[in-house]
Amino acid sequence: MTGKIEPLEPVGAAALRMYACGPTVYDYGHIGNFRTFLHVDVLRRFLRLQGVAVNHVMNITDVDDKIIRNATAADKPIKEYTERFERAFFEDLDALGIERPEHVPRATEHIPEMVTLIERLAAKDIAYKAEDGSWYFRIAKYPEYGKLSKKDFDGIEDGARVDVDEYEKDAARDFALWKAVKPGEPGWDTALGTGRPGWHIECSAMAGSLLGESFDLHAGGEDLMFPHHENEIAQSESATGKTFARHWMHVRFLLVEGKKMSKSEGNFYTLRDLLLKGHRASAIRYLLISVPYRHQMNFTFEALAAAANTIDRWRTFQQRMLRGGFAAEANASVRTATEKAAKEFTAALENDLNTAEAAAAISEMVRAANTSADAGTLGDENAAEILRVLTMFDEVFAVLVDRDQEMTAAALKWAEAEGRIGEASPEVVARMGLSDEEIEALVAERTQAKKTRNFARADGIRAELLAKGVIIEDSKDGVRWKRK
Ligand SMILES: [Zn+2]
């Protein structure tokens, strides 16, 4: 709200109370949506690491114009229509390692709170009923309108209305709080008449009822600042006379290969699209959080491949530290580097969640420790200290535990069930077609073939596995394999 970075501390409650606008469940989420949810996840994870308890609410918008239109077109009740996308949304959150908020209220389950809030506004003559039975918010009654987006709405035209969410960029209009049903549309019978809530009132009502009239932080994508968040502020502060949210956090948009993501550009990706093309869930998570939330990011496939390599390097490093067998004496300079990394990691995240600097601090530590381990100068104590820093890192970044195969397998299963397996790349289908046991058996056969000097067969197995995306590595510790 102030345009400045300010200390974020809970006020008047045991836990920090935060609200983040959730999805409208009418389709699968795209990577731009998930970038926002991922950065909110980084925030809540980092707060917990700092010992700050969080009470986090994220709404599910399960009724709106698009949902009604799509459900009608599909000839389904809205509940049946939205359930499928709501389930998919939670599966996608899990695939990306995004924690569930403490509360995930559905709009359709909080209609009475919305009605009450509109009635409070009506009692102050701020909400009014139009000829068609819909209720509107009278912007002229809220002089602070625009204070978040810093838009100057000179000469607000009293009574000019907008009943859909298609706002002109710089125009303030009385907006719909409650929409009267049109013939054939679903609605709720309430004191306001038969209808359904407008989108903005949902968030005001659910935030108010679950977090209180005034809370610590409100988050969302940058596109929500105006009109959605301005409208939430107008509704809530007009009704309560209190500051709605003490802090605001808006996650910037992403570009894909330098362009705005759009279906017509052919650069529009859902999480599922990427998994079916063989990209790993952990790499997608890491790439989307590696650029700090306040900066626009450019999503490229080159950067996605680099993210996968970085994660491989970290996981391999973590395994190396876990295997142990290092020197008895600790290396003082590695110890200093480890302590420095831990400090810089925390300081970077404390500074407006600078994820890029936080990750760079860890990379620096990995480099120093690998160099020392290669030279035989790393101590067992160093490894233990490094592992503690990696654990701290992963509390926030959550990329070291390898669940990638499981997530890709789930995406393939979904594609099969939906008749969309044709969208998966053939390499992914082939790779996932081999079970771990089948790979182990082939690896064992190859080892046996080498022992009997049947190199043709051994090479044949290696080539066969490689074609199916499985890489065999011979090392002095034995044979290891991994999926590409
Ligand atoms: Zn909202």
Tab-separated table of C-alpha atoms and ligand atoms in Angstrom:
chain	number	residue	atom	x	y	z
A	1	MET	CA	0.000	0.000	0.000
A	2	THR	CA	2.829	2.423	0.821
A	3	GLY	CA	4.965	1.276	-2.106
A	4	LYS	CA	7.806	0.591	0.328
A	5	ILE	CA	9.274	-2.561	1.796
A	6	GLU	CA	8.116	-2.754	5.388
A	7	PRO	CA	8.575	-5.206	8.266
A	8	LEU	CA	5.979	-7.958	8.180
A	9	GLU	CA	4.957	-9.037	11.660
A	10	PRO	CA	1.716	-10.477	12.973
A	11	VAL	CA	-0.443	-8.022	14.851
A	12	GLY	CA	-2.958	-8.964	17.511
A	13	ALA	CA	-2.976	-12.719	16.899
A	14	ALA	CA	-0.787	-15.719	17.576
A	15	ALA	CA	-0.372	-16.411	13.875
A	16	LEU	CA	0.269	-14.138	10.932
A	17	ARG	CA	-3.035	-13.864	9.113
A	18	MET	CA	-2.786	-13.881	5.347
A	19	TYR	CA	-5.243	-14.136	2.503
A	20	ALA	CA	-4.346	-15.076	-1.062
A	21	CYS	CA	-6.840	-15.021	-3.906
A	22	GLY	CA	-7.302	-18.554	-5.185
A	23	PRO	CA	-8.329	-20.001	-8.524
A	24	THR	CA	-11.565	-19.780	-10.427
A	25	VAL	CA	-12.102	-23.464	-11.117
A	26	TYR	CA	-13.305	-23.535	-14.701
A	27	ASP	CA	-10.166	-24.855	-16.421
A	28	TYR	CA	-6.678	-26.203	-15.707
A	29	GLY	CA	-4.221	-23.777	-14.135
A	30	HIS	CA	-1.415	-22.364	-16.294
A	31	ILE	CA	2.160	-21.726	-15.242
A	32	GLY	CA	1.468	-18.009	-14.765
A	33	ASN	CA	-1.188	-18.846	-12.153
A	34	PHE	CA	1.161	-21.253	-10.447
A	35	ARG	CA	3.959	-18.726	-10.305
A	36	THR	CA	1.746	-16.702	-7.945
A	37	PHE	CA	0.782	-19.685	-5.779
A	38	LEU	CA	4.432	-20.771	-5.645
A	39	HIS	CA	5.651	-17.423	-4.354
A	40	VAL	CA	2.933	-17.357	-1.699
A	41	ASP	CA	4.153	-20.854	-0.772
A	42	VAL	CA	7.707	-19.518	-0.489
A	43	LEU	CA	6.428	-16.808	1.836
A	44	ARG	CA	4.564	-19.183	4.133
A	45	ARG	CA	7.442	-21.663	4.214
A	46	PHE	CA	9.968	-18.949	5.002
A	47	LEU	CA	7.772	-17.488	7.749
A	48	ARG	CA	7.573	-20.919	9.354
A	49	LEU	CA	11.351	-21.311	9.091
A	50	GLN	CA	11.580	-17.998	10.958
A	51	GLY	CA	9.310	-19.337	13.682
A	52	VAL	CA	6.252	-17.331	12.606
A	53	ALA	CA	3.009	-19.309	12.661
A	54	VAL	CA	0.740	-18.638	9.699
A	55	ASN	CA	-3.009	-18.668	9.286
A	56	HIS	CA	-3.386	-18.682	5.517
A	57	VAL	CA	-6.689	-18.551	3.673
A	58	MET	CA	-7.084	-19.178	-0.050
A	59	ASN	CA	-10.515	-19.071	-1.623
A	60	ILE	CA	-11.885	-21.257	-4.373
A	61	THR	CA	-14.130	-19.301	-6.738
A	62	ASP	CA	-16.621	-21.979	-7.736
A	63	VAL	CA	-19.329	-19.739	-9.146
A	64	ASP	CA	-18.941	-16.928	-11.672
A	65	ASP	CA	-20.029	-15.984	-15.175
A	66	LYS	CA	-17.508	-18.201	-16.958
A	67	ILE	CA	-18.328	-21.197	-14.785
A	68	ILE	CA	-22.033	-20.772	-15.395
A	69	ARG	CA	-21.465	-20.390	-19.131
A	70	ASN	CA	-19.182	-23.434	-19.364
A	71	ALA	CA	-21.327	-25.635	-17.125
A	72	THR	CA	-24.402	-24.758	-19.162
A	73	ALA	CA	-22.550	-25.550	-22.377
A	74	ALA	CA	-21.451	-28.894	-20.907
A	75	ASP	CA	-24.996	-29.492	-19.643
A	76	LYS	CA	-23.774	-30.088	-16.086
A	77	PRO	CA	-24.710	-28.668	-12.693
A	78	ILE	CA	-22.055	-26.125	-11.678
A	79	LYS	CA	-20.922	-28.229	-8.722
A	80	GLU	CA	-20.215	-31.211	-10.951
A	81	TYR	CA	-18.454	-28.977	-13.441
A	82	THR	CA	-16.191	-27.221	-10.928
A	83	GLU	CA	-15.352	-30.323	-8.834
A	84	ARG	CA	-13.235	-31.761	-11.591
A	85	PHE	CA	-11.122	-28.631	-11.985
A	86	GLU	CA	-10.886	-28.100	-8.257
A	87	ARG	CA	-9.492	-31.625	-7.892
A	88	ALA	CA	-7.054	-30.981	-10.735
A	89	PHE	CA	-5.961	-27.739	-9.090
A	90	PHE	CA	-5.085	-29.508	-5.832
A	91	GLU	CA	-3.239	-32.240	-7.722
A	92	ASP	CA	-1.215	-29.531	-9.449
A	93	LEU	CA	-0.435	-27.842	-6.117
A	94	ASP	CA	0.824	-31.185	-4.816
A	95	ALA	CA	2.893	-31.815	-7.943
A	96	LEU	CA	4.589	-28.460	-7.440
A	97	GLY	CA	5.161	-29.000	-3.730
A	98	ILE	CA	2.826	-26.156	-2.771
A	99	GLU	CA	1.513	-26.577	0.756
A	100	ARG	CA	-2.197	-26.411	1.485
A	101	PRO	CA	-3.293	-23.219	3.203
A	102	GLU	CA	-4.919	-23.606	6.629
A	103	HIS	CA	-8.315	-22.752	5.115
A	104	VAL	CA	-9.547	-23.238	1.556
A	105	PRO	CA	-13.135	-21.930	1.571
A	106	ARG	CA	-15.404	-22.322	-1.429
A	107	ALA	CA	-17.422	-19.273	-2.418
A	108	THR	CA	-20.639	-21.283	-2.700
A	109	GLU	CA	-20.312	-22.304	0.953
A	110	HIS	CA	-20.125	-18.727	2.243
A	111	ILE	CA	-23.115	-17.062	0.598
A	112	PRO	CA	-24.710	-15.960	3.926
A	113	GLU	CA	-21.554	-13.996	4.919
A	114	MET	CA	-21.608	-12.250	1.534
A	115	VAL	CA	-25.257	-11.341	1.932
A	116	THR	CA	-24.605	-9.946	5.416
A	117	LEU	CA	-21.728	-7.828	4.145
A	118	ILE	CA	-23.851	-6.402	1.319
A	119	GLU	CA	-26.615	-5.657	3.827
A	120	ARG	CA	-24.136	-3.728	5.983
A	121	LEU	CA	-23.181	-1.669	2.928
A	122	ALA	CA	-26.833	-1.152	2.012
A	123	ALA	CA	-27.560	0.137	5.532
A	124	LYS	CA	-24.966	2.859	4.884
A	125	ASP	CA	-26.427	3.592	1.463
A	126	ILE	CA	-23.193	2.406	-0.147
A	127	ALA	CA	-24.819	-0.624	-1.768
A	128	TYR	CA	-27.875	-0.038	-3.907
A	129	LYS	CA	-30.241	-2.165	-5.891
A	130	ALA	CA	-30.555	-1.575	-9.638
A	131	GLU	CA	-33.702	-2.031	-11.756
A	132	ASP	CA	-32.813	-5.619	-12.721
A	133	GLY	CA	-32.511	-6.686	-9.052
A	134	SER	CA	-28.699	-6.703	-8.968
A	135	TRP	CA	-26.844	-4.870	-6.208
A	136	TYR	CA	-24.000	-2.436	-6.833
A	137	PHE	CA	-21.292	-0.679	-4.850
A	138	ARG	CA	-21.500	3.113	-5.078
A	139	ILE	CA	-17.906	4.197	-5.742
A	140	ALA	CA	-18.674	7.882	-5.169
A	141	LYS	CA	-19.168	6.972	-1.491
A	142	TYR	CA	-15.598	5.752	-1.181
A	143	PRO	CA	-13.219	8.655	-1.887
A	144	GLU	CA	-10.119	6.537	-1.258
A	145	TYR	CA	-10.924	4.312	-4.233
A	146	GLY	CA	-7.724	3.656	-6.192
A	147	LYS	CA	-5.352	4.011	-3.240
A	148	LEU	CA	-3.732	0.613	-3.805
A	149	SER	CA	-3.191	0.785	-7.556
A	150	LYS	CA	-2.421	4.521	-7.247
A	151	LYS	CA	-4.873	5.266	-9.987
A	152	ASP	CA	-6.421	8.667	-10.048
A	153	PHE	CA	-10.080	8.368	-10.851
A	154	ASP	CA	-10.892	11.983	-11.455
A	155	GLY	CA	-14.473	12.838	-12.107
A	156	ILE	CA	-16.037	9.563	-11.069
A	157	GLU	CA	-19.351	9.359	-12.775
A	158	ASP	CA	-21.854	8.606	-10.038
A	159	GLY	CA	-24.046	5.678	-10.986
A	160	ALA	CA	-22.072	4.467	-14.032
A	161	ARG	CA	-22.057	0.712	-13.668
A	162	VAL	CA	-20.167	-2.369	-14.764
A	163	ASP	CA	-21.818	-5.715	-14.155
A	164	VAL	CA	-19.127	-7.950	-15.584
A	165	ASP	CA	-15.442	-7.938	-14.780
A	166	GLU	CA	-14.534	-6.279	-18.031
A	167	TYR	CA	-13.175	-3.027	-16.742
A	168	GLU	CA	-11.739	-0.242	-18.767
A	169	LYS	CA	-8.220	0.266	-17.524
A	170	ASP	CA	-8.604	3.649	-15.929
A	171	ALA	CA	-12.295	3.996	-15.347
A	172	ALA	CA	-14.008	3.599	-12.019
A	173	ARG	CA	-17.510	2.226	-12.217
A	174	ASP	CA	-19.991	1.064	-9.644
A	175	PHE	CA	-19.413	-2.675	-9.573
A	176	ALA	CA	-21.734	-5.590	-8.987
A	177	LEU	CA	-21.961	-7.019	-5.486
A	178	TRP	CA	-24.831	-9.353	-6.193
A	179	LYS	CA	-26.128	-10.391	-9.589
A	180	ALA	CA	-29.791	-11.120	-10.048
A	181	VAL	CA	-30.474	-14.390	-11.872
A	182	LYS	CA	-31.311	-14.318	-15.522
A	183	PRO	CA	-33.673	-16.969	-16.895
A	184	GLY	CA	-32.132	-20.437	-16.776
A	185	GLU	CA	-29.276	-19.442	-14.463
A	186	PRO	CA	-28.590	-20.951	-11.051
A	187	GLY	CA	-29.097	-18.687	-8.038
A	188	TRP	CA	-29.502	-18.508	-4.280
A	189	ASP	CA	-32.684	-17.243	-2.651
A	190	THR	CA	-31.606	-14.612	-0.154
A	191	ALA	CA	-32.807	-11.412	1.471
A	192	LEU	CA	-31.175	-9.584	-1.448
A	193	GLY	CA	-33.279	-11.484	-3.950
A	194	THR	CA	-32.465	-14.556	-6.012
A	195	GLY	CA	-29.024	-14.333	-7.486
A	196	ARG	CA	-25.365	-15.016	-7.032
A	197	PRO	CA	-22.441	-13.112	-5.574
A	198	GLY	CA	-20.132	-10.918	-7.598
A	199	TRP	CA	-16.533	-12.067	-7.587
A	200	HIS	CA	-15.101	-9.261	-5.442
A	201	ILE	CA	-17.515	-9.679	-2.540
A	202	GLU	CA	-16.471	-13.326	-2.174
A	203	CYS	CA	-12.973	-12.437	-1.073
A	204	SER	CA	-14.072	-9.623	1.252
A	205	ALA	CA	-16.593	-11.868	2.967
A	206	MET	CA	-14.392	-14.934	3.308
A	207	ALA	CA	-11.321	-12.978	4.417
A	208	GLY	CA	-13.438	-11.131	6.978
A	209	SER	CA	-15.101	-14.221	8.379
A	210	LEU	CA	-11.964	-16.380	8.570
A	211	LEU	CA	-9.274	-13.819	9.423
A	212	GLY	CA	-11.163	-10.944	10.998
A	213	GLU	CA	-12.008	-7.465	9.747
A	214	SER	CA	-8.352	-6.434	9.738
A	215	PHE	CA	-5.494	-8.812	8.992
A	216	ASP	CA	-1.779	-8.863	8.170
A	217	LEU	CA	-1.237	-9.587	4.495
A	218	HIS	CA	-3.191	-9.980	1.288
A	219	ALA	CA	-1.554	-11.547	-1.763
A	220	GLY	CA	-2.399	-12.243	-5.375
A	221	GLY	CA	-1.208	-11.901	-8.935
A	222	GLU	CA	-0.438	-8.395	-10.197
A	223	ASP	CA	-3.468	-8.478	-12.494
A	224	LEU	CA	-5.722	-8.560	-9.427
A	225	MET	CA	-4.585	-5.213	-8.040
A	226	PHE	CA	-7.174	-3.379	-10.093
A	227	PRO	CA	-10.083	-3.762	-10.007
A	228	HIS	CA	-10.326	-6.844	-7.776
A	229	HIS	CA	-8.254	-5.736	-4.810
A	230	GLU	CA	-9.374	-2.123	-5.009
A	231	ASN	CA	-12.923	-3.412	-4.848
A	232	GLU	CA	-12.178	-5.719	-1.926
A	233	ILE	CA	-10.715	-2.752	-0.027
A	234	ALA	CA	-13.653	-0.509	-0.901
A	235	GLN	CA	-16.224	-3.076	0.233
A	236	SER	CA	-14.483	-4.156	3.414
A	237	GLU	CA	-13.276	-0.768	4.634
A	238	SER	CA	-16.625	0.880	3.878
A	239	ALA	CA	-18.416	-1.768	5.931
A	240	THR	CA	-16.015	-1.976	8.873
A	241	GLY	CA	-14.260	1.403	9.002
A	242	LYS	CA	-11.016	-0.539	9.596
A	243	THR	CA	-7.891	-1.141	7.510
A	244	PHE	CA	-8.643	-4.306	5.526
A	245	ALA	CA	-5.114	-5.697	4.973
A	246	ARG	CA	-1.967	-4.164	6.492
A	247	HIS	CA	0.314	-5.370	3.696
A	248	TRP	CA	-0.156	-6.270	0.061
A	249	MET	CA	1.952	-8.615	-2.022
A	250	HIS	CA	1.522	-8.831	-5.782
A	251	VAL	CA	3.379	-11.383	-7.850
A	252	ARG	CA	4.461	-10.126	-11.255
A	253	PHE	CA	3.473	-11.842	-14.446
A	254	LEU	CA	5.598	-14.106	-16.521
A	255	LEU	CA	6.451	-14.003	-20.177
A	256	VAL	CA	7.064	-17.179	-22.146
A	257	GLU	CA	10.058	-16.999	-24.488
A	258	GLY	CA	9.825	-13.210	-24.270
A	259	LYS	CA	6.153	-12.964	-25.149
A	260	LYS	CA	2.924	-12.618	-23.263
A	261	MET	CA	1.507	-16.097	-22.762
A	262	SER	CA	-1.582	-16.632	-24.884
A	263	LYS	CA	-3.363	-19.462	-26.599
A	264	SER	CA	-3.208	-17.664	-29.936
A	265	GLU	CA	0.592	-17.259	-29.660
A	266	GLY	CA	0.912	-21.001	-29.082
A	267	ASN	CA	2.962	-20.366	-25.939
A	268	PHE	CA	0.258	-21.111	-23.384
A	269	TYR	CA	1.190	-23.889	-20.949
A	270	THR	CA	-0.629	-25.603	-18.160
A	271	LEU	CA	1.442	-27.551	-15.661
A	272	ARG	CA	0.103	-30.742	-17.226
A	273	ASP	CA	1.278	-29.719	-20.705
A	274	LEU	CA	4.819	-29.426	-19.398
A	275	LEU	CA	4.776	-32.695	-17.449
A	276	LEU	CA	3.504	-34.553	-20.514
A	277	LYS	CA	6.368	-33.101	-22.525
A	278	GLY	CA	8.823	-34.632	-20.071
A	279	HIS	CA	9.672	-31.605	-17.947
A	280	ARG	CA	10.115	-32.360	-14.289
A	281	ALA	CA	7.835	-30.941	-11.614
A	282	SER	CA	10.805	-29.968	-9.434
A	283	ALA	CA	12.459	-28.034	-12.284
A	284	ILE	CA	9.207	-26.176	-12.989
A	285	ARG	CA	8.874	-25.290	-9.319
A	286	TYR	CA	12.459	-24.144	-9.081
A	287	LEU	CA	12.384	-22.091	-12.264
A	288	LEU	CA	9.138	-20.334	-11.308
A	289	ILE	CA	10.419	-19.357	-7.862
A	290	SER	CA	14.007	-18.595	-8.820
A	291	VAL	CA	13.100	-15.131	-10.098
A	292	PRO	CA	11.915	-13.002	-7.139
A	293	TYR	CA	8.182	-12.360	-7.069
A	294	ARG	CA	8.564	-8.627	-7.556
A	295	HIS	CA	10.274	-9.102	-10.927
A	296	GLN	CA	8.680	-10.102	-14.161
A	297	MET	CA	10.164	-13.396	-15.296
A	298	ASN	CA	10.824	-14.781	-18.726
A	299	PHE	CA	10.031	-18.484	-18.815
A	300	THR	CA	12.179	-20.241	-21.425
A	301	PHE	CA	12.756	-23.899	-22.128
A	302	GLU	CA	16.471	-23.272	-21.989
A	303	ALA	CA	16.073	-21.946	-18.444
A	304	LEU	CA	13.872	-24.924	-17.572
A	305	ALA	CA	16.602	-27.336	-18.700
A	306	ALA	CA	19.145	-25.344	-16.688
A	307	ALA	CA	16.856	-25.551	-13.629
A	308	ALA	CA	16.713	-29.346	-13.997
A	309	ASN	CA	20.522	-29.458	-14.162
A	310	THR	CA	20.844	-27.307	-11.055
A	311	ILE	CA	18.524	-29.603	-9.121
A	312	ASP	CA	20.456	-32.671	-10.312
A	313	ARG	CA	23.674	-31.082	-9.143
A	314	TRP	CA	22.189	-30.317	-5.710
A	315	ARG	CA	20.659	-33.762	-5.286
A	316	THR	CA	23.910	-35.456	-6.309
A	317	PHE	CA	25.751	-33.212	-3.886
A	318	GLN	CA	23.339	-34.021	-1.064
A	319	GLN	CA	23.833	-37.763	-1.716
A	320	ARG	CA	27.580	-37.249	-1.639
A	321	MET	CA	27.375	-35.499	1.734
A	322	LEU	CA	25.086	-38.248	3.075
A	323	ARG	CA	27.457	-41.032	1.974
A	324	GLY	CA	30.101	-39.547	4.262
A	325	GLY	CA	33.544	-41.082	4.622
A	326	PHE	CA	35.274	-37.719	4.751
A	327	ALA	CA	38.292	-36.573	6.722
A	328	ALA	CA	38.353	-36.734	10.522
A	329	GLU	CA	39.336	-33.107	10.752
A	330	ALA	CA	36.940	-30.332	9.764
A	331	ASN	CA	38.018	-27.888	7.092
A	332	ALA	CA	37.974	-24.374	8.516
A	333	SER	CA	37.463	-22.523	5.251
A	334	VAL	CA	34.541	-24.788	4.266
A	335	ARG	CA	33.058	-24.176	7.695
A	336	THR	CA	33.282	-20.438	7.105
A	337	ALA	CA	31.715	-20.834	3.646
A	338	THR	CA	28.872	-22.928	5.101
A	339	GLU	CA	28.104	-20.391	7.818
A	340	LYS	CA	28.237	-17.590	5.268
A	341	ALA	CA	25.821	-19.438	2.964
A	342	ALA	CA	23.325	-19.971	5.798
A	343	LYS	CA	23.467	-16.295	6.769
A	344	GLU	CA	23.172	-15.047	3.210
A	345	PHE	CA	20.314	-17.425	2.462
A	346	THR	CA	18.272	-16.082	5.381
A	347	ALA	CA	19.220	-12.458	4.751
A	348	ALA	CA	18.191	-12.730	1.091
A	349	LEU	CA	14.752	-14.099	1.924
A	350	GLU	CA	14.309	-11.592	4.747
A	351	ASN	CA	14.894	-8.894	2.167
A	352	ASP	CA	11.556	-9.043	0.343
A	353	LEU	CA	11.941	-12.763	-0.450
A	354	ASN	CA	14.910	-12.486	-2.757
A	355	THR	CA	14.865	-16.102	-3.917
A	356	ALA	CA	17.552	-15.531	-6.559
A	357	GLU	CA	20.141	-14.415	-4.004
A	358	ALA	CA	19.081	-17.135	-1.576
A	359	ALA	CA	19.674	-19.848	-4.188
A	360	ALA	CA	22.964	-18.255	-5.237
A	361	ALA	CA	24.228	-18.467	-1.645
A	362	ILE	CA	23.528	-22.215	-1.602
A	363	SER	CA	25.166	-22.754	-5.011
A	364	GLU	CA	28.281	-21.029	-3.706
A	365	MET	CA	28.419	-23.399	-0.739
A	366	VAL	CA	27.952	-26.441	-2.980
A	367	ARG	CA	30.836	-25.329	-5.179
A	368	ALA	CA	33.189	-24.764	-2.257
A	369	ALA	CA	32.311	-28.084	-0.611
A	370	ASN	CA	32.631	-30.087	-3.834
A	371	THR	CA	36.051	-28.594	-4.482
A	372	SER	CA	37.139	-29.462	-0.971
A	373	ALA	CA	35.693	-32.998	-1.168
A	374	ASP	CA	37.462	-33.568	-4.519
A	375	ALA	CA	40.729	-32.549	-2.878
A	376	GLY	CA	40.092	-34.864	0.073
A	377	THR	CA	40.077	-31.995	2.566
A	378	LEU	CA	36.387	-32.013	3.529
A	379	GLY	CA	35.674	-33.210	7.053
A	380	ASP	CA	32.765	-35.355	8.299
A	381	GLU	CA	31.751	-32.444	10.517
A	382	ASN	CA	31.649	-30.179	7.470
A	383	ALA	CA	29.294	-32.619	5.746
A	384	ALA	CA	26.982	-32.645	8.769
A	385	GLU	CA	26.912	-28.844	8.875
A	386	ILE	CA	26.314	-28.616	5.138
A	387	LEU	CA	23.440	-31.095	5.355
A	388	ARG	CA	21.783	-28.907	7.978
A	389	VAL	CA	22.001	-25.906	5.656
A	390	LEU	CA	20.580	-27.978	2.785
A	391	THR	CA	17.661	-28.983	5.000
A	392	MET	CA	17.000	-25.325	5.793
A	393	PHE	CA	17.229	-24.460	2.095
A	394	ASP	CA	14.771	-27.196	1.204
A	395	GLU	CA	12.255	-26.110	3.850
A	396	VAL	CA	11.654	-23.185	1.498
A	397	PHE	CA	12.685	-24.368	-1.977
A	398	ALA	CA	11.400	-27.959	-1.617
A	399	VAL	CA	13.203	-29.450	-4.616
A	400	LEU	CA	15.676	-31.930	-3.132
A	401	VAL	CA	13.268	-34.775	-2.390
A	402	ASP	CA	12.777	-36.523	-5.711
A	403	ARG	CA	9.059	-37.051	-6.462
A	404	ASP	CA	9.421	-36.238	-10.132
A	405	GLN	CA	8.725	-39.697	-11.562
A	406	GLU	CA	5.632	-40.035	-9.426
A	407	MET	CA	4.308	-36.678	-10.652
A	408	THR	CA	4.998	-37.471	-14.301
A	409	ALA	CA	3.341	-40.879	-13.884
A	410	ALA	CA	0.261	-39.188	-12.391
A	411	ALA	CA	0.099	-36.761	-15.322
A	412	LEU	CA	0.281	-39.658	-17.787
A	413	LYS	CA	-2.460	-41.496	-15.931
A	414	TRP	CA	-4.625	-38.394	-16.091
A	415	ALA	CA	-3.933	-37.977	-19.816
A	416	GLU	CA	-4.898	-41.581	-20.432
A	417	ALA	CA	-8.151	-41.213	-18.500
A	418	GLU	CA	-8.987	-38.008	-20.382
A	419	GLY	CA	-8.143	-39.463	-23.782
A	420	ARG	CA	-5.267	-36.986	-24.122
A	421	ILE	CA	-2.311	-39.370	-24.067
A	422	GLY	CA	-1.525	-38.234	-27.606
A	423	GLU	CA	-0.324	-34.954	-26.092
A	424	ALA	CA	2.458	-36.756	-24.205
A	425	SER	CA	5.833	-36.951	-25.889
A	426	PRO	CA	6.621	-40.521	-27.068
A	427	GLU	CA	9.865	-40.458	-25.089
A	428	VAL	CA	8.006	-39.811	-21.847
A	429	VAL	CA	5.537	-42.599	-22.556
A	430	ALA	CA	8.405	-45.015	-23.300
A	431	ARG	CA	10.438	-43.983	-20.271
A	432	MET	CA	7.535	-44.259	-17.890
A	433	GLY	CA	6.593	-47.588	-19.478
A	434	LEU	CA	9.576	-49.235	-17.721
A	435	SER	CA	9.143	-49.985	-14.039
A	436	ASP	CA	12.055	-49.648	-11.610
A	437	GLU	CA	12.145	-53.472	-11.338
A	438	GLU	CA	12.409	-53.878	-15.101
A	439	ILE	CA	15.259	-51.379	-15.208
A	440	GLU	CA	17.032	-53.105	-12.308
A	441	ALA	CA	16.730	-56.441	-14.109
A	442	LEU	CA	18.237	-55.009	-17.302
A	443	VAL	CA	21.038	-53.320	-15.357
A	444	ALA	CA	21.824	-56.618	-13.596
A	445	GLU	CA	21.805	-58.458	-16.924
A	446	ARG	CA	24.214	-55.880	-18.329
A	447	THR	CA	26.594	-56.291	-15.383
A	448	GLN	CA	26.502	-60.061	-15.886
A	449	ALA	CA	27.117	-59.638	-19.629
A	450	LYS	CA	30.178	-57.504	-18.926
A	451	LYS	CA	31.529	-60.113	-16.526
A	452	THR	CA	31.268	-62.771	-19.223
A	453	ARG	CA	32.852	-60.322	-21.680
A	454	ASN	CA	29.673	-60.242	-23.765
A	455	PHE	CA	30.185	-56.547	-24.504
A	456	ALA	CA	27.824	-56.529	-27.453
A	457	ARG	CA	24.921	-57.451	-25.164
A	458	ALA	CA	26.068	-55.013	-22.464
A	459	ASP	CA	26.239	-52.159	-24.961
A	460	GLY	CA	22.900	-53.223	-26.424
A	461	ILE	CA	21.215	-52.959	-23.025
A	462	ARG	CA	22.759	-49.559	-22.371
A	463	ALA	CA	21.498	-48.308	-25.748
A	464	GLU	CA	18.047	-49.791	-25.174
A	465	LEU	CA	17.723	-48.109	-21.798
A	466	LEU	CA	19.031	-44.819	-23.140
A	467	ALA	CA	16.410	-44.898	-25.882
A	468	LYS	CA	13.831	-45.194	-23.113
A	469	GLY	CA	15.327	-42.282	-21.200
A	470	VAL	CA	17.326	-44.269	-18.642
A	471	ILE	CA	20.980	-43.390	-18.150
A	472	ILE	CA	23.475	-45.872	-16.725
A	473	GLU	CA	26.494	-44.550	-14.895
A	474	ASP	CA	29.459	-46.730	-14.026
A	475	SER	CA	31.414	-45.407	-11.058
A	476	LYS	CA	33.896	-46.810	-8.606
A	477	ASP	CA	30.987	-47.302	-6.173
A	478	GLY	CA	29.188	-49.536	-8.662
A	479	VAL	CA	26.523	-49.056	-11.296
A	480	ARG	CA	23.850	-46.389	-10.866
A	481	TRP	CA	20.980	-45.538	-13.140
A	482	LYS	CA	18.630	-42.620	-13.393
A	483	ARG	CA	15.813	-41.491	-15.558
A	484	LYS	CA	16.522	-38.548	-17.811
B	1	ZN	ZN	-9.733	-12.199	-4.298
